[in-house]
Amino acid sequence: MTLKVFIQTYGCQMNEADSEEMFLHLSARGAVRTDNLDEADAVLINTCTVRDHAEHRALSFLGRLCKWKRQNPQRIIIFAGCAAERLGKSVQKRYPHLNITAGAKGIEHFSDTLDKSALFPKAGQTAQASSGLSAYVTIMRGCNFNCTYCIVPSVRGPVKCLPAADILAEAKRKAQSGAKEITLLGQTVNAYQEGTVSFADLLNRVSEIPGVERVRFTSPHPIYFTPDFLKGVKDNPKIARHVHLPVQSGSTRVLQDMKRGYTREIFLEKVHALQTCGFEISTDIIVGFPTETEQDFQDTLTLVDQARFMAAYCFKYSPRQGTPAAQMQLLPQNILEERLDMLLNKVRGLAEAAYQRQVGTTQQVLMETPAKGRSSSNFWVQMPIAYEVGSVVSCKIDKAEETLLFARNEHD
Ligand code: SAH
Ligand code: SF4
Ligand code: F3S
């Protein structure tokens, strides 16, 4: 009998890539995926703990599975990822219906973890899943920074860069199974260095793989965007002109307290250099870090005006146990909420303004449906006629409506 597994992933793209990897180990043991919880024999929950809310969502899903398991006690529950790493054995005590806990640091040993549980048949040939148009490839695990608010280094451990040869082989496999767009993943992805292979080298090599039309990456850290990096990528049109570059705060003082390793001015310089090479920038911002004053918050608002982001994801500061900032006095919740509201008001128009800036430009659009695709800078484009999915079409942008661009063919 085939085992049907339901997968619920929380958190960042790295977790999505890890879920795929864990599924490959399950499929080597005869499992197939299902989107229907009622017919599933096993559930894999891949968790996030970056903010309290993220962890809470995963735990409440786990709690709800108690009833699901009671319907059939043979069912299997696997609790994996960053919250599993943080909570360790305590989660197994609190939720006795849980079968396997597999923390984020142990992803390389997931196959052994399954074997030790004796709940699955022995692994056969590792199945190779076919890729969609877009595929993730993890290039490094862990993080060597110690941003004072962040729990990621403690749940993912220090940086380990994967060998370039393995990364290229993996990207090639995904391209052969249909991926046109490869996204390279790591918590400080642009810090990648393996022997003489720099991050820019790696991007260029992945872009040369037959079938690969576009290479993206996430998340970079501002300090690794050097002139050498820009020199290395600026002439390669397959490297997407979009960077998700978290700033966290617009105040140099708060950035120092966060131990981010750059000032407001340095961040703006990096943004400017990237924009000069045609990159559009999106970002993450935290409001209400414990030492953030009204003036610091105003600095964040003015930074948003100056940086011309295409999008900004805004979060209320959430204290994480064991991090240095969790020792500091919290700001009152109402201040966090007021600041979040003000910031959300400020960032609301960013996407529309960025879409408007594209009008009149020529774009290379990677078709995701016969009618619609995404530009190199990650804007949605509606085409005048149908094209083959997966092809890249050069077109002129005629107009923008909210968050959609309308194109005509370049030679019309
Ligand atoms: N490695 C990436 C970020 C990974 S975490 C980087 O350094 O840029 C994803 C985002 O979650 C961060 O950019 C930050 O904005 C947010 N975040 C991390 N810890 C947080 C916390 N304690 N409270 C609120 N937001 C947090
Ligand atoms: Fe967290 Fe900072 Fe590492 Fe990003 S760079 S994962 S924010 S510690
Ligand atoms: Fe969350 Fe872990 Fe990613 S804490 S943001 S899933 S690295």
Coordinates of C-alpha atoms and ligand atoms in Angstrom, one line a residue:
M1 CA 0.0 0.0 0.0
T2 CA 1.3 3.5 -0.8
L3 CA 1.7 5.9 2.0
K4 CA 0.1 9.3 1.5
V5 CA 1.8 12.2 3.0
F6 CA 0.3 15.7 3.6
I7 CA 3.0 18.4 3.9
Q8 CA 2.4 21.7 5.7
T9 CA 5.3 24.2 5.4
Y10 CA 5.7 27.4 7.4
G11 CA 8.4 30.0 7.1
C12 CA 10.9 31.0 4.4
Q13 CA 11.8 29.6 1.0
M14 CA 14.6 27.6 2.7
N15 CA 12.0 25.7 4.6
E16 CA 10.1 25.1 1.3
A17 CA 13.3 23.7 -0.2
D18 CA 13.8 21.5 2.9
S19 CA 10.3 20.2 2.7
E20 CA 11.0 19.1 -0.9
E21 CA 14.2 17.4 0.3
M22 CA 12.4 15.6 3.1
F23 CA 9.7 14.5 0.8
L24 CA 12.3 12.9 -1.5
H25 CA 13.4 10.7 1.5
L26 CA 9.7 9.8 2.1
S27 CA 9.1 9.0 -1.5
A28 CA 12.1 6.7 -1.5
R29 CA 10.1 4.8 1.0
G30 CA 7.1 4.6 -1.2
A31 CA 5.2 7.7 -0.1
V32 CA 3.2 10.0 -2.4
R33 CA 1.9 13.5 -1.7
T34 CA -1.7 14.4 -1.0
D35 CA -3.4 17.7 -0.4
N36 CA -6.2 16.0 1.4
L37 CA -5.6 15.7 5.1
D38 CA -8.5 13.2 5.5
E39 CA -6.9 10.7 3.2
A40 CA -3.3 11.2 4.5
D41 CA -1.4 8.4 6.4
A42 CA 1.3 10.8 7.5
V43 CA 1.7 14.5 8.0
L44 CA 5.0 16.4 7.8
I45 CA 4.9 19.8 9.5
N46 CA 8.0 21.9 8.6
T47 CA 8.0 24.8 11.1
C48 CA 9.3 28.3 11.5
T49 CA 10.2 30.1 14.8
V50 CA 11.4 33.5 13.5
R51 CA 8.6 35.2 15.3
D52 CA 6.4 33.9 18.1
H53 CA 3.4 34.0 15.8
A54 CA 5.0 31.7 13.3
E55 CA 5.8 29.1 16.0
H56 CA 2.3 29.4 17.4
R57 CA 0.7 28.6 14.1
A58 CA 2.7 25.4 13.7
L59 CA 2.0 24.3 17.2
S60 CA -1.7 25.0 16.9
F61 CA -1.8 22.9 13.7
L62 CA 0.0 20.1 15.6
G63 CA -2.6 20.4 18.4
R64 CA -5.5 20.1 15.9
L65 CA -3.9 16.8 14.5
C66 CA -4.6 15.1 17.8
K67 CA -8.2 14.4 16.7
W68 CA -7.0 13.4 13.2
K69 CA -4.7 10.8 14.8
R70 CA -7.4 9.5 17.1
Q71 CA -9.4 8.6 14.0
N72 CA -6.6 6.2 13.1
P73 CA -3.8 5.7 15.6
Q74 CA -1.6 4.2 12.8
R75 CA -1.2 7.6 11.3
I76 CA 2.3 9.3 11.6
I77 CA 3.1 12.9 12.5
I78 CA 6.6 14.4 11.8
F79 CA 7.4 17.7 13.4
A80 CA 10.4 19.2 11.6
G81 CA 12.3 22.5 11.0
C82 CA 13.2 25.5 13.1
A83 CA 10.5 25.4 15.8
A84 CA 11.2 21.6 16.2
E85 CA 14.9 22.5 16.7
R86 CA 14.1 25.2 19.3
L87 CA 11.6 23.1 21.2
G88 CA 13.4 19.8 21.0
K89 CA 12.1 17.0 23.2
S90 CA 9.7 19.3 25.1
V91 CA 7.3 19.2 22.2
Q92 CA 7.2 15.5 22.2
K93 CA 6.2 15.6 25.9
R94 CA 3.5 18.2 25.3
Y95 CA 2.1 16.4 22.3
P96 CA 2.3 12.7 22.9
H97 CA 0.6 11.9 19.5
L98 CA 3.7 13.2 17.8
N99 CA 5.9 10.4 16.3
I100 CA 9.1 12.0 15.0
T101 CA 10.8 15.4 15.8
A102 CA 13.4 16.4 13.3
G103 CA 15.1 19.8 14.0
A104 CA 16.4 22.0 11.2
K105 CA 20.0 21.3 12.0
G106 CA 19.5 17.6 11.4
I107 CA 18.1 17.8 7.8
E108 CA 21.2 16.0 6.5
H109 CA 20.3 13.0 8.7
F110 CA 16.6 13.0 8.0
S111 CA 16.8 9.7 6.2
D112 CA 18.5 8.1 9.3
T113 CA 15.8 9.7 11.5
L114 CA 13.1 7.9 9.4
D115 CA 15.0 4.6 9.6
K116 CA 15.4 4.9 13.4
S117 CA 11.7 5.4 13.8
A118 CA 11.0 2.0 12.2
L119 CA 7.7 3.5 11.0
F120 CA 8.6 3.3 7.3
P121 CA 9.8 0.6 4.9
K122 CA 13.4 0.6 3.9
A123 CA 14.4 3.2 1.4
G124 CA 14.6 2.2 -2.2
Q125 CA 15.9 4.4 -5.1
T126 CA 15.6 8.1 -4.2
A127 CA 12.9 9.4 -6.5
Q128 CA 13.6 12.5 -8.5
A129 CA 10.6 14.9 -8.4
S130 CA 9.9 16.7 -11.6
S131 CA 10.4 20.4 -11.3
G132 CA 7.9 23.1 -12.0
L133 CA 8.9 26.2 -14.0
S134 CA 10.7 27.5 -11.0
A135 CA 12.9 25.6 -8.7
Y136 CA 14.9 26.2 -5.5
V137 CA 18.5 25.1 -4.9
T138 CA 19.9 25.5 -1.4
I139 CA 23.6 26.7 -1.6
M140 CA 24.3 27.3 2.1
R141 CA 22.9 26.4 5.4
G142 CA 23.0 28.3 8.6
C143 CA 24.1 31.9 9.5
N144 CA 27.3 33.4 10.9
F145 CA 25.7 36.7 12.0
N146 CA 24.4 37.4 15.4
C147 CA 21.7 40.0 14.8
T148 CA 20.5 40.6 18.4
Y149 CA 16.8 40.0 17.7
C150 CA 17.2 36.8 15.5
I151 CA 16.9 33.2 16.5
V152 CA 17.9 31.7 13.1
P153 CA 21.7 31.2 13.9
S154 CA 20.7 29.2 17.0
V155 CA 18.2 26.9 15.2
R156 CA 20.2 26.6 12.0
G157 CA 23.8 26.7 13.2
P158 CA 26.8 28.3 11.6
V159 CA 27.2 28.7 7.8
K160 CA 28.0 25.7 5.7
C161 CA 28.5 26.3 2.0
L162 CA 27.6 23.4 -0.2
P163 CA 30.2 22.3 -2.8
A164 CA 29.8 24.2 -6.0
A165 CA 29.9 21.0 -8.0
D166 CA 26.9 19.6 -6.0
I167 CA 25.0 22.8 -6.5
L168 CA 25.6 22.8 -10.2
A169 CA 24.6 19.2 -10.5
E170 CA 21.4 19.8 -8.6
A171 CA 20.6 22.9 -10.7
K172 CA 21.2 20.8 -13.8
R173 CA 18.9 18.0 -12.6
K174 CA 16.2 20.6 -12.0
A175 CA 16.7 22.2 -15.4
Q176 CA 16.5 18.8 -17.1
S177 CA 13.2 18.1 -15.3
G178 CA 11.7 21.4 -16.6
A179 CA 12.9 24.3 -14.4
K180 CA 13.5 27.5 -16.4
E181 CA 14.1 29.6 -13.3
I182 CA 16.5 28.6 -10.5
T183 CA 16.5 30.4 -7.2
L184 CA 19.6 30.0 -5.1
L185 CA 18.9 29.9 -1.3
G186 CA 20.8 30.8 1.8
Q187 CA 20.2 33.0 4.9
T188 CA 23.1 35.2 3.8
V189 CA 23.2 33.8 0.3
N190 CA 25.6 36.3 -1.2
A191 CA 28.3 35.4 1.4
Y192 CA 28.7 32.2 -0.6
Q193 CA 32.4 31.3 -1.2
E194 CA 33.8 27.9 -1.8
G195 CA 37.5 27.7 -2.6
T196 CA 37.9 30.2 -5.5
V197 CA 34.2 30.1 -6.4
S198 CA 32.5 33.4 -5.5
F199 CA 28.8 34.0 -5.3
A200 CA 28.9 35.9 -8.7
D201 CA 30.8 33.0 -10.3
L202 CA 28.2 30.6 -9.0
L203 CA 25.3 32.7 -10.4
N204 CA 27.0 32.9 -13.8
R205 CA 27.7 29.2 -13.9
V206 CA 24.1 28.3 -13.0
S207 CA 22.9 30.7 -15.7
E208 CA 25.0 28.7 -18.3
I209 CA 23.2 25.4 -17.6
P210 CA 21.2 24.5 -20.7
G211 CA 17.5 25.3 -20.2
V212 CA 18.1 27.9 -17.5
E213 CA 16.6 31.2 -18.5
R214 CA 16.8 33.1 -15.2
V215 CA 18.6 32.9 -11.9
R216 CA 17.3 34.4 -8.7
F217 CA 18.6 34.3 -5.2
T218 CA 17.4 35.0 -1.6
S219 CA 18.2 36.4 1.0
P220 CA 21.4 38.4 0.6
H221 CA 23.0 40.5 3.3
P222 CA 23.9 44.2 2.4
I223 CA 27.5 44.0 3.4
Y224 CA 28.4 41.4 0.7
F225 CA 27.2 43.5 -2.2
T226 CA 30.6 44.7 -3.3
P227 CA 31.7 46.4 -6.5
D228 CA 33.3 43.1 -7.5
F229 CA 29.9 41.4 -7.2
L230 CA 28.2 44.0 -9.4
K231 CA 31.1 43.7 -11.9
G232 CA 30.7 40.0 -11.9
V233 CA 26.9 40.0 -12.8
K234 CA 26.1 43.2 -14.6
D235 CA 26.6 41.9 -18.1
N236 CA 24.6 38.7 -17.5
P237 CA 20.9 39.3 -18.4
K238 CA 19.9 35.9 -17.1
I239 CA 20.6 37.1 -13.5
A240 CA 17.3 38.5 -12.4
R241 CA 17.2 42.3 -11.8
H242 CA 15.5 41.9 -8.4
V243 CA 17.1 41.7 -4.9
H244 CA 15.2 41.1 -1.7
L245 CA 17.5 43.1 0.7
P246 CA 16.3 43.3 4.3
V247 CA 17.2 46.6 5.9
Q248 CA 15.4 46.0 9.3
S249 CA 15.6 49.7 10.4
G250 CA 16.4 53.1 8.9
S251 CA 18.2 54.3 12.1
T252 CA 21.9 53.8 12.3
R253 CA 21.7 53.7 16.1
V254 CA 19.1 50.9 16.0
L255 CA 21.1 49.1 13.3
Q256 CA 24.0 49.1 15.7
D257 CA 21.9 47.7 18.6
M258 CA 20.7 45.1 16.2
K259 CA 24.4 44.3 15.2
R260 CA 23.5 44.5 11.5
G261 CA 27.0 45.6 10.5
Y262 CA 26.0 48.6 8.3
T263 CA 24.7 52.1 8.8
R264 CA 21.7 53.8 7.1
E265 CA 24.1 55.5 4.7
I266 CA 26.0 52.4 3.7
F267 CA 22.7 50.6 3.1
L268 CA 21.5 53.4 0.9
E269 CA 24.8 53.4 -1.0
K270 CA 24.4 49.6 -1.7
V271 CA 20.8 50.2 -2.8
H272 CA 21.8 52.9 -5.1
A273 CA 24.6 50.9 -6.7
L274 CA 22.2 48.0 -7.3
Q275 CA 19.6 50.3 -8.7
T276 CA 22.2 51.8 -11.1
C277 CA 22.7 48.3 -12.5
G278 CA 18.9 47.9 -13.0
F279 CA 18.0 46.0 -9.9
E280 CA 14.7 46.6 -8.2
I281 CA 14.8 46.2 -4.4
S282 CA 12.3 44.8 -1.9
T283 CA 13.0 44.7 1.8
D284 CA 12.0 43.6 5.3
I285 CA 11.5 46.1 8.2
I286 CA 11.1 45.4 11.9
V287 CA 9.2 48.0 14.0
G288 CA 9.5 48.4 17.7
F289 CA 12.9 47.0 18.4
P290 CA 13.4 47.6 22.2
T291 CA 15.7 50.6 21.8
E292 CA 13.7 52.2 19.0
T293 CA 12.7 55.8 19.8
E294 CA 10.2 58.0 18.0
Q295 CA 13.1 59.6 16.1
D296 CA 14.5 56.2 15.1
F297 CA 11.1 55.2 13.8
Q298 CA 10.9 58.5 11.8
D299 CA 14.3 57.6 10.3
T300 CA 12.8 54.3 9.1
L301 CA 10.0 56.2 7.4
T302 CA 12.3 58.6 5.6
L303 CA 14.5 55.7 4.5
V304 CA 11.5 54.1 2.8
D305 CA 11.1 57.4 0.8
Q306 CA 14.7 57.5 -0.1
A307 CA 15.3 53.9 -1.1
R308 CA 12.6 53.5 -3.7
F309 CA 11.8 49.9 -2.7
M310 CA 9.4 47.9 -4.9
A311 CA 7.9 46.3 -1.8
A312 CA 8.5 46.2 1.9
Y313 CA 7.4 43.4 4.3
C314 CA 6.9 44.9 7.8
F315 CA 7.0 43.0 11.1
K316 CA 6.4 43.9 14.7
Y317 CA 9.4 43.0 16.8
S318 CA 8.9 39.7 18.5
P319 CA 11.2 38.7 21.4
R320 CA 12.9 35.3 20.9
Q321 CA 14.1 33.5 23.9
G322 CA 17.9 33.2 24.2
T323 CA 18.6 36.2 21.9
P324 CA 20.4 39.2 23.3
A325 CA 17.5 41.6 22.5
A326 CA 15.1 39.4 24.5
Q327 CA 16.9 40.6 27.7
M328 CA 15.9 44.2 26.9
Q329 CA 12.8 46.1 28.1
L330 CA 10.0 45.7 25.6
L331 CA 8.2 48.7 24.2
P332 CA 4.5 48.9 25.0
Q333 CA 2.3 46.8 22.5
N334 CA 0.3 49.9 21.6
I335 CA 3.4 51.7 20.3
L336 CA 4.4 48.7 18.2
E337 CA 0.9 48.6 16.7
E338 CA 0.8 52.4 16.0
R339 CA 4.2 52.2 14.3
L340 CA 3.3 49.2 12.3
D341 CA 0.1 50.9 11.1
M342 CA 2.1 54.1 10.1
L343 CA 4.7 52.1 8.3
L344 CA 2.1 50.0 6.5
N345 CA 0.4 53.2 5.3
K346 CA 3.8 54.4 4.0
V347 CA 4.6 51.2 2.1
R348 CA 1.2 50.6 0.7
G349 CA 1.8 52.6 -2.5
L350 CA 5.3 51.2 -3.2
A351 CA 4.4 48.4 -5.5
E352 CA 2.1 50.5 -7.6
A353 CA 4.7 53.2 -8.0
A354 CA 7.3 50.6 -9.0
Y355 CA 4.9 49.2 -11.6
Q356 CA 4.4 52.7 -13.0
R357 CA 8.2 53.1 -13.3
Q358 CA 8.2 50.2 -15.8
V359 CA 6.0 51.9 -18.3
G360 CA 7.9 52.6 -21.5
T361 CA 10.7 50.1 -20.7
T362 CA 11.6 46.9 -22.7
Q363 CA 11.3 43.7 -20.6
Q364 CA 12.2 40.1 -21.0
V365 CA 9.2 38.1 -19.7
L366 CA 9.4 34.5 -18.6
M367 CA 5.9 33.1 -19.4
E368 CA 4.2 31.4 -16.5
T369 CA 0.8 30.9 -18.2
P370 CA 0.1 31.4 -21.9
A371 CA -1.0 35.0 -21.2
K372 CA 1.1 36.1 -18.2
G373 CA 4.7 36.1 -17.1
R374 CA 7.2 37.8 -14.9
S375 CA 9.8 40.3 -15.8
S376 CA 13.4 40.0 -14.7
S377 CA 12.7 42.5 -11.8
N378 CA 9.7 40.3 -10.8
F379 CA 6.8 42.3 -12.1
W380 CA 3.7 40.6 -13.5
V381 CA 3.2 41.2 -17.2
Q382 CA 0.1 40.6 -19.3
M383 CA 0.9 39.8 -23.0
P384 CA -1.2 40.8 -26.0
I385 CA -1.2 37.3 -27.4
A386 CA -0.6 33.7 -26.1
Y387 CA 3.0 32.3 -25.8
E388 CA 4.4 29.0 -24.9
V389 CA 4.8 28.6 -21.1
G390 CA 8.5 28.7 -20.2
S391 CA 9.5 30.9 -23.1
V392 CA 11.1 34.3 -22.7
V393 CA 9.5 37.1 -24.7
S394 CA 10.9 40.5 -25.3
C395 CA 8.2 43.2 -25.0
K396 CA 7.6 46.9 -24.5
I397 CA 5.5 47.9 -21.5
D398 CA 2.6 50.1 -22.6
K399 CA 0.8 50.7 -19.3
A400 CA 0.5 49.7 -15.7
E401 CA -2.7 49.1 -13.8
E402 CA -2.2 48.6 -10.0
T403 CA 0.1 45.5 -9.9
L404 CA 0.0 44.4 -13.5
L405 CA 1.9 45.6 -16.5
F406 CA 0.5 45.4 -20.1
A407 CA 2.8 44.7 -23.0
R408 CA 3.0 44.9 -26.7
N409 CA 5.5 42.9 -28.7
E410 CA 8.8 44.6 -29.2
H411 CA 8.6 44.6 -33.0
D412 CA 5.0 45.8 -33.3
Ligands
SAH1 N1 18.6 36.2 6.7 C1 17.8 37.2 6.4 C2 16.5 37.2 7.2 C3 15.9 36.0 7.7 S1 14.6 36.1 8.9 C4 18.5 38.5 6.6 O1 19.4 38.6 7.4 O2 18.1 39.5 6.0 C5 13.3 36.9 7.9 C6 12.9 38.3 8.4 O3 12.2 38.1 9.6 C7 14.0 39.2 8.7 O4 14.4 39.9 7.6 C8 13.4 40.1 9.8 O5 12.8 41.3 9.2 C9 12.3 39.3 10.4 N2 12.6 38.9 11.8 C10 13.7 38.2 12.2 N3 13.7 38.1 13.6 C11 12.6 38.8 14.0 C12 12.1 39.1 15.3 N4 12.6 38.7 16.4 N5 10.9 39.9 15.3 C13 10.4 40.3 14.2 N6 10.8 40.1 13.0 C14 11.9 39.3 12.9
SF4_2 FE1 19.0 36.4 11.3 FE2 20.8 38.3 10.9 FE3 21.4 35.8 10.2 FE4 19.5 37.2 8.9 S1 21.7 37.7 9.0 S2 19.4 35.1 9.6 S3 18.6 38.4 10.4 S4 21.1 36.6 12.3
F3S3 FE1 11.7 30.6 9.9 FE2 13.6 28.9 10.0 FE3 13.2 30.3 7.8 S1 13.0 30.3 11.6 S2 12.3 32.2 8.5 S3 11.9 28.8 8.7 S4 15.2 29.7 8.7

